[in-house]
Each structure stands twice: as C-alpha cells, then as structure tokens.
Amino acid sequence: RLGDDVVRWVTERFGLPLYARVDLLPTADGPIIIELEMTEPSLYVSLGDGAADRFARAVLSR
C-alpha cells in the first residue's frame, strides 16, 4: 500500500512515470521507504528485440 501511495503521489504531481521502483523495509512501526527510484540505469533493453527503440519512443512521446 505504501508503495502504491508513493507512485500515486508522484503521478499526481508529475504525471505517470515510465519507470518507478519503491523499496520498502518492514519495521515494528510499519514499512518505511528506503529508496524511490524513478530512473533505472540498466533497463536490460539489450535483451529484448526493439526494446531500446520502444523505450526511446516512449520517452520522446512525453
């Protein structure tokens, strides 16, 4: 739920991200965010035919 809330907050302010990852750590007081990543330097685009082109088109369409 916390991860969904964070992505919703980001989307409301900046638009839907092409990529987002929320890393959470469970604690006795509930989960805490340890990392919010909005860019990923290694998207493994070399592993899928046309993946780099599709990602580039998605970025350019923004």
CSV table of C-alpha atoms in Angstrom, one decimal:
chain,number,residue,atom,x,y,z
A,1,ARG,CA,0.0,0.0,0.0
A,2,LEU,CA,2.8,2.5,0.9
A,3,GLY,CA,4.5,1.8,-2.5
A,4,ASP,CA,1.2,2.4,-4.3
A,5,ASP,CA,0.6,5.6,-2.4
A,6,VAL,CA,4.1,6.9,-3.3
A,7,VAL,CA,3.6,6.2,-7.0
A,8,ARG,CA,0.2,7.8,-6.9
A,9,TRP,CA,1.7,10.9,-5.2
A,10,VAL,CA,4.4,11.2,-7.9
A,11,THR,CA,1.8,10.7,-10.7
A,12,GLU,CA,-0.5,13.4,-9.4
A,13,ARG,CA,2.3,15.9,-9.4
A,14,PHE,CA,4.5,14.9,-12.3
A,15,GLY,CA,2.5,12.5,-14.5
A,16,LEU,CA,2.7,8.8,-14.8
A,17,PRO,CA,6.4,7.7,-14.7
A,18,LEU,CA,7.7,5.4,-17.4
A,19,TYR,CA,9.5,3.6,-14.6
A,20,ALA,CA,9.3,3.6,-10.8
A,21,ARG,CA,10.5,1.3,-8.1
A,22,VAL,CA,9.8,1.8,-4.4
A,23,ASP,CA,12.0,-0.2,-2.0
A,24,LEU,CA,10.4,-0.7,1.4
A,25,LEU,CA,11.8,-2.0,4.7
A,26,PRO,CA,9.4,-3.6,7.2
A,27,THR,CA,9.8,-2.2,10.7
A,28,ALA,CA,8.0,-2.7,14.0
A,29,ASP,CA,6.2,0.6,13.3
A,30,GLY,CA,5.3,-0.3,9.7
A,31,PRO,CA,7.1,-0.1,6.4
A,32,ILE,CA,9.5,2.7,5.6
A,33,ILE,CA,10.8,3.8,2.2
A,34,ILE,CA,14.5,3.2,1.8
A,35,GLU,CA,14.7,4.1,-1.9
A,36,LEU,CA,12.4,5.7,-4.5
A,37,GLU,CA,13.9,5.1,-7.9
A,38,MET,CA,12.5,7.0,-10.9
A,39,THR,CA,15.3,6.2,-13.4
A,40,GLU,CA,17.0,2.9,-13.9
A,41,PRO,CA,20.4,2.9,-15.5
A,42,SER,CA,20.2,-0.7,-16.5
A,43,LEU,CA,16.8,-1.5,-18.1
A,44,TYR,CA,18.1,-4.5,-19.9
A,45,VAL,CA,17.0,-3.1,-23.2
A,46,SER,CA,19.6,-5.2,-25.0
A,47,LEU,CA,17.8,-8.4,-24.0
A,48,GLY,CA,14.6,-7.7,-26.0
A,49,ASP,CA,14.3,-7.1,-29.7
A,50,GLY,CA,13.4,-3.5,-30.2
A,51,ALA,CA,13.2,-2.7,-26.5
A,52,ALA,CA,15.6,0.2,-26.8
A,53,ASP,CA,13.6,1.8,-29.6
A,54,ARG,CA,10.3,1.3,-27.8
A,55,PHE,CA,11.7,2.9,-24.7
A,56,ALA,CA,13.2,5.8,-26.6
A,57,ARG,CA,9.8,6.4,-28.4
A,58,ALA,CA,8.0,6.3,-25.0
A,59,VAL,CA,10.4,9.0,-23.6
A,60,LEU,CA,10.1,11.1,-26.7
A,61,SER,CA,6.4,11.0,-26.7
A,62,ARG,CA,6.4,12.6,-23.3
